[in-house]
Coordinates of C-alpha atoms and ligand atoms in Angstrom, one line a residue:
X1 CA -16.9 -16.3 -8.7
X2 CA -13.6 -14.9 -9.8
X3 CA -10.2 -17.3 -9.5
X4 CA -8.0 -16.0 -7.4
X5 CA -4.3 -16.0 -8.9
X6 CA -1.1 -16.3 -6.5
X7 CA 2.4 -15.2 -8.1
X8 CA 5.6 -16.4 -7.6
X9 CA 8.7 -14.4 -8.4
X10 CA 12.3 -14.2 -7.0
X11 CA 13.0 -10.9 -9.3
X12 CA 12.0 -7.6 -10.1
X13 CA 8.6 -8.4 -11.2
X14 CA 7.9 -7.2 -14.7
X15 CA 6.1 -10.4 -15.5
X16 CA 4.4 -10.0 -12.3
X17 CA 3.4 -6.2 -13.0
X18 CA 1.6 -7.0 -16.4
X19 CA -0.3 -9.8 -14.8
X20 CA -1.5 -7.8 -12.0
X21 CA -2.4 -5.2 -14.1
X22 CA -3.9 -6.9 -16.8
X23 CA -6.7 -8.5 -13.8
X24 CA -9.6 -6.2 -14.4
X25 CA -12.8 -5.7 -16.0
X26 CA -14.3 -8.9 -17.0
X27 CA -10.9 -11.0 -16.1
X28 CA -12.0 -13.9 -14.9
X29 CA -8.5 -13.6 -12.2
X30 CA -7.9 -11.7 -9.3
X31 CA -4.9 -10.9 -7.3
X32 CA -4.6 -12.7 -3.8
X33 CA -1.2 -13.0 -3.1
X34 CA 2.5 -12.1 -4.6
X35 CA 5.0 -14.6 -2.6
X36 CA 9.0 -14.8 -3.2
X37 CA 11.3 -16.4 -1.5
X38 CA 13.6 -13.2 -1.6
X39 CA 12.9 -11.0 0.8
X40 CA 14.9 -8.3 -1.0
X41 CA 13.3 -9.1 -4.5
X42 CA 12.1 -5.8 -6.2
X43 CA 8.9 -7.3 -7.1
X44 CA 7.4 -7.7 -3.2
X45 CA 7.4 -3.5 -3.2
X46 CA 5.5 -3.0 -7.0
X47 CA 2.9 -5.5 -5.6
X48 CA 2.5 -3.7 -2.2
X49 CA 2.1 -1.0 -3.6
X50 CA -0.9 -2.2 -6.1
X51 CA -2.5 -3.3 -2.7
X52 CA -1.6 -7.1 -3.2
X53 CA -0.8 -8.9 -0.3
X54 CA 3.0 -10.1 -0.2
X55 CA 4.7 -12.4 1.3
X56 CA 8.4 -14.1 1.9
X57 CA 9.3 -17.5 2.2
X58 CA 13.0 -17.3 2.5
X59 CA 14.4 -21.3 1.6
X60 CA 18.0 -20.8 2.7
X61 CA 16.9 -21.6 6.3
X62 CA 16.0 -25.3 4.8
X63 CA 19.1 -25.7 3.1
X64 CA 19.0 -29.1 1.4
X65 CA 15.8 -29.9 2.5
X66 CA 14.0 -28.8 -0.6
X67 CA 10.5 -30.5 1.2
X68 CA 10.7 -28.7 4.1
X69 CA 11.2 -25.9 2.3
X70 CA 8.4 -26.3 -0.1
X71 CA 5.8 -27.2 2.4
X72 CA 6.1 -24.0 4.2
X73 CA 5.5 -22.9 0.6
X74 CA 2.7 -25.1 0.0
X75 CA 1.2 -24.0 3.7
X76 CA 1.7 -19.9 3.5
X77 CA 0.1 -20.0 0.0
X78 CA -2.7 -22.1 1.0
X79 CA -3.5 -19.1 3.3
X80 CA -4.6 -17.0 0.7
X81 CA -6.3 -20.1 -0.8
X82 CA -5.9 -19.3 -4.3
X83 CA -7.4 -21.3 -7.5
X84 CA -4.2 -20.7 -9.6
X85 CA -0.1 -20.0 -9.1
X86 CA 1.8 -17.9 -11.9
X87 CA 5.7 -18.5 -11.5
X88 CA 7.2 -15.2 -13.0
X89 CA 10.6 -15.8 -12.6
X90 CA 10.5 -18.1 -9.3
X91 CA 14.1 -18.8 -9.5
X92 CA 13.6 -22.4 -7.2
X93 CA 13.2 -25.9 -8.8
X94 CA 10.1 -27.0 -7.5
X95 CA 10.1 -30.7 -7.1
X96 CA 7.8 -33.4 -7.4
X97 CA 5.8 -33.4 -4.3
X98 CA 4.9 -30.1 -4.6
X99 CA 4.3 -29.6 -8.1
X100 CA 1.5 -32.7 -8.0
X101 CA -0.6 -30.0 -5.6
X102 CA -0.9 -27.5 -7.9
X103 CA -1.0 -29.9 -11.2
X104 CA -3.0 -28.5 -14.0
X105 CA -3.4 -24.9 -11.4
X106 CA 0.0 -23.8 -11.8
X107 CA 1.5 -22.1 -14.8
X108 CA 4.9 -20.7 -15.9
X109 CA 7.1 -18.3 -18.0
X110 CA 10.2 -19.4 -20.2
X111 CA 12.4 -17.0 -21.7
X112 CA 12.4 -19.4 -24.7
X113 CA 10.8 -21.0 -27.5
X114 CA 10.3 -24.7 -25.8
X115 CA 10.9 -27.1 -26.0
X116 CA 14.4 -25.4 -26.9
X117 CA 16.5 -24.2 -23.9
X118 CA 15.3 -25.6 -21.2
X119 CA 16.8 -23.9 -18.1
X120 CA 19.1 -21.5 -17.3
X121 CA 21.1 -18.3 -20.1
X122 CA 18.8 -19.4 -22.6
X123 CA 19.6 -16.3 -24.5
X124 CA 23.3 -16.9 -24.9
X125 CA 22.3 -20.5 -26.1
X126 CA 20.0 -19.4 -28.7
X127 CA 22.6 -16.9 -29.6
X128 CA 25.4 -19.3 -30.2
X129 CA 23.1 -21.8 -31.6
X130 CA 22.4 -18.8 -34.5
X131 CA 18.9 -19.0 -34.4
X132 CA 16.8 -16.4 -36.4
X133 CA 14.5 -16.5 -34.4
X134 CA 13.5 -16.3 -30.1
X135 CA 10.6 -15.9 -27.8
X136 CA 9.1 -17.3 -24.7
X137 CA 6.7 -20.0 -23.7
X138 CA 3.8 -20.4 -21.2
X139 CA 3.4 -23.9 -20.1
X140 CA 1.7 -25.6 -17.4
X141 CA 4.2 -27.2 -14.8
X142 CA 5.0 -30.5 -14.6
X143 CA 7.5 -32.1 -12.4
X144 CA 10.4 -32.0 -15.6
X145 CA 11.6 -28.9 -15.3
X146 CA 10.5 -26.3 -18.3
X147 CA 8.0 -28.9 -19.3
X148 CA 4.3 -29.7 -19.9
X149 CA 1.3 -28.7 -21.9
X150 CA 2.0 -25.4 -23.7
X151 CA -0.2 -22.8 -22.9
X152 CA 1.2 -20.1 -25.5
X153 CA 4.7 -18.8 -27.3
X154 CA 5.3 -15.5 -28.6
X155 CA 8.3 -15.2 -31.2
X156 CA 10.9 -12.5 -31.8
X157 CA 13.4 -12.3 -34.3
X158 CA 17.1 -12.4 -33.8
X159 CA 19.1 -9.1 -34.7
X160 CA 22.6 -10.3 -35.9
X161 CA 24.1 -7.5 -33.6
X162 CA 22.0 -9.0 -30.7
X163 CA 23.8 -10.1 -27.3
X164 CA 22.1 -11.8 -24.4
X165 CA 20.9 -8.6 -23.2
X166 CA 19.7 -7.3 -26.3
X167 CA 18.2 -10.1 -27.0
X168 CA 16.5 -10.5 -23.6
X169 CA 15.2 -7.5 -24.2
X170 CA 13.5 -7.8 -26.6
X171 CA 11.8 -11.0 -25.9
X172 CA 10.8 -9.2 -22.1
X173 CA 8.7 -7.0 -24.3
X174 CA 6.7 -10.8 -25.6
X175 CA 6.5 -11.7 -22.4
X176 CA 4.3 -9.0 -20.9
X177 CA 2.0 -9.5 -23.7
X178 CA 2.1 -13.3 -24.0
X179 CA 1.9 -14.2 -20.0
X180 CA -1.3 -11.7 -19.7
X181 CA -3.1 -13.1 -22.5
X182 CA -2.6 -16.8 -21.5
X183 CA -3.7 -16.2 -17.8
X184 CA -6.3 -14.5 -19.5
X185 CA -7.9 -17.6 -21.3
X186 CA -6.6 -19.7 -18.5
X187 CA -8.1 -18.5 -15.8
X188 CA -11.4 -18.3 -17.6
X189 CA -10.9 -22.6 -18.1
X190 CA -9.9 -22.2 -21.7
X191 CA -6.0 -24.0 -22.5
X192 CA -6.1 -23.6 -26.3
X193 CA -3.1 -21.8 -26.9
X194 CA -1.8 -18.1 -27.6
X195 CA 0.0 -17.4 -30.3
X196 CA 1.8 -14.1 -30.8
X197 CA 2.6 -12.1 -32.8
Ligands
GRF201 C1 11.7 -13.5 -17.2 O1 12.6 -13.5 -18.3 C2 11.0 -14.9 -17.2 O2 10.8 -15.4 -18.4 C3 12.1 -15.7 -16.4 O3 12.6 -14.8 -15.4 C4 12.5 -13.5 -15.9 C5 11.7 -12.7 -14.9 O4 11.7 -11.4 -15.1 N1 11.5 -16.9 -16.0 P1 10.7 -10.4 -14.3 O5 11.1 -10.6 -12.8 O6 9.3 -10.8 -14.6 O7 11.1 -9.0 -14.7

């Protein structure tokens, strides 16, 4: 029987896109559900319209009460009872209690080569760090944030010209070949890594 795969995004969805579209043939994964917790992110409409079920949990209602707020997450996913959750740019810290739900079931993008640049503008980091090189990572989720077992990492060179958005730009492109492939194996039980190029 096939997995079915929930993503998370706050975004646009590009991550989200190549996933979706990459779920076919003999792809152990299947869409069931596309949730953000924007309810004006440009992802919800590219997912509708690939016949995916969306839906918005909104957590400024909760405020501070980030466990309130993530067991109405926890509960509207578990209506489309899903096997595995991709976060593709799920701009929310998730804490503790919920990530122990979905431990070794829930997987992640980072728009860097990790464990480097951890959080937020990693691009501008890397940038004024003067690496030569950049990528992204695929990890499992842990409760440390942009942590646990890596799952893949696809590398890009640095341009000296390069700003954050060049840069970002050009590591985008590794993402939407790196998150597909990893989901790929994942979903199919396999966690040896990907490594791209
Ligand atoms: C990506 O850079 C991803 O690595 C980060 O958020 C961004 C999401 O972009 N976590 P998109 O919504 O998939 O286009």
């Amino acid at each position: 029987m096939s997995k079915r795969v929930a993503i998370l995004l706050s975004g646009g969805g590009s991550n989200m896109v190549a996933l979706l579209d990459s779920m076919t043939g003999d792809h152990a994964g299947r869409p069931a559900l596309v949730l953000s917790n924007r309810a004006d992110a440009g992802g919800l409409d590219k997912a509708a319209a690939r016949g995916v079920p969306t839906e918005v949990v909104d957590h400024r209602p909760y405020g501070a009460d980030r466990a309130a707020f993530e067991d109405a997450l926890h509960a509207r996913i578990m209506d489309y009872r899903p096997d595995i959750i991709c976060l593709a740019g799920f701009m929310r810290v998730l804490t503790e209690g919920f990530v122990s739900r979905w431990q070794g079931r829930m997987i992640n993008i980072h728009p860097s080569l990790l464990p480097k640049y951890r959080g937020l503008h990693t691009h501008a980091r890397a940038l004024a760090a003067g690496e030569a090189e950049a990528g992204c990572t695929v990890h499992e989720v842990t409760a440390a944030l942009d942590d646990g077992p890596i799952l893949g990492q696809a590398r890009v060179p640095v341009d000296p010209a390069d700003t954050p958005d060049t840069l970002a730009a050009r590591v985008l492109t590794m993402e939407h070949r790196l998150y597909p492939a990893v989901l790929r194996r994942f979903a199919a039980g396999d966690r040896a890594p990907v490594w791209l190029p």
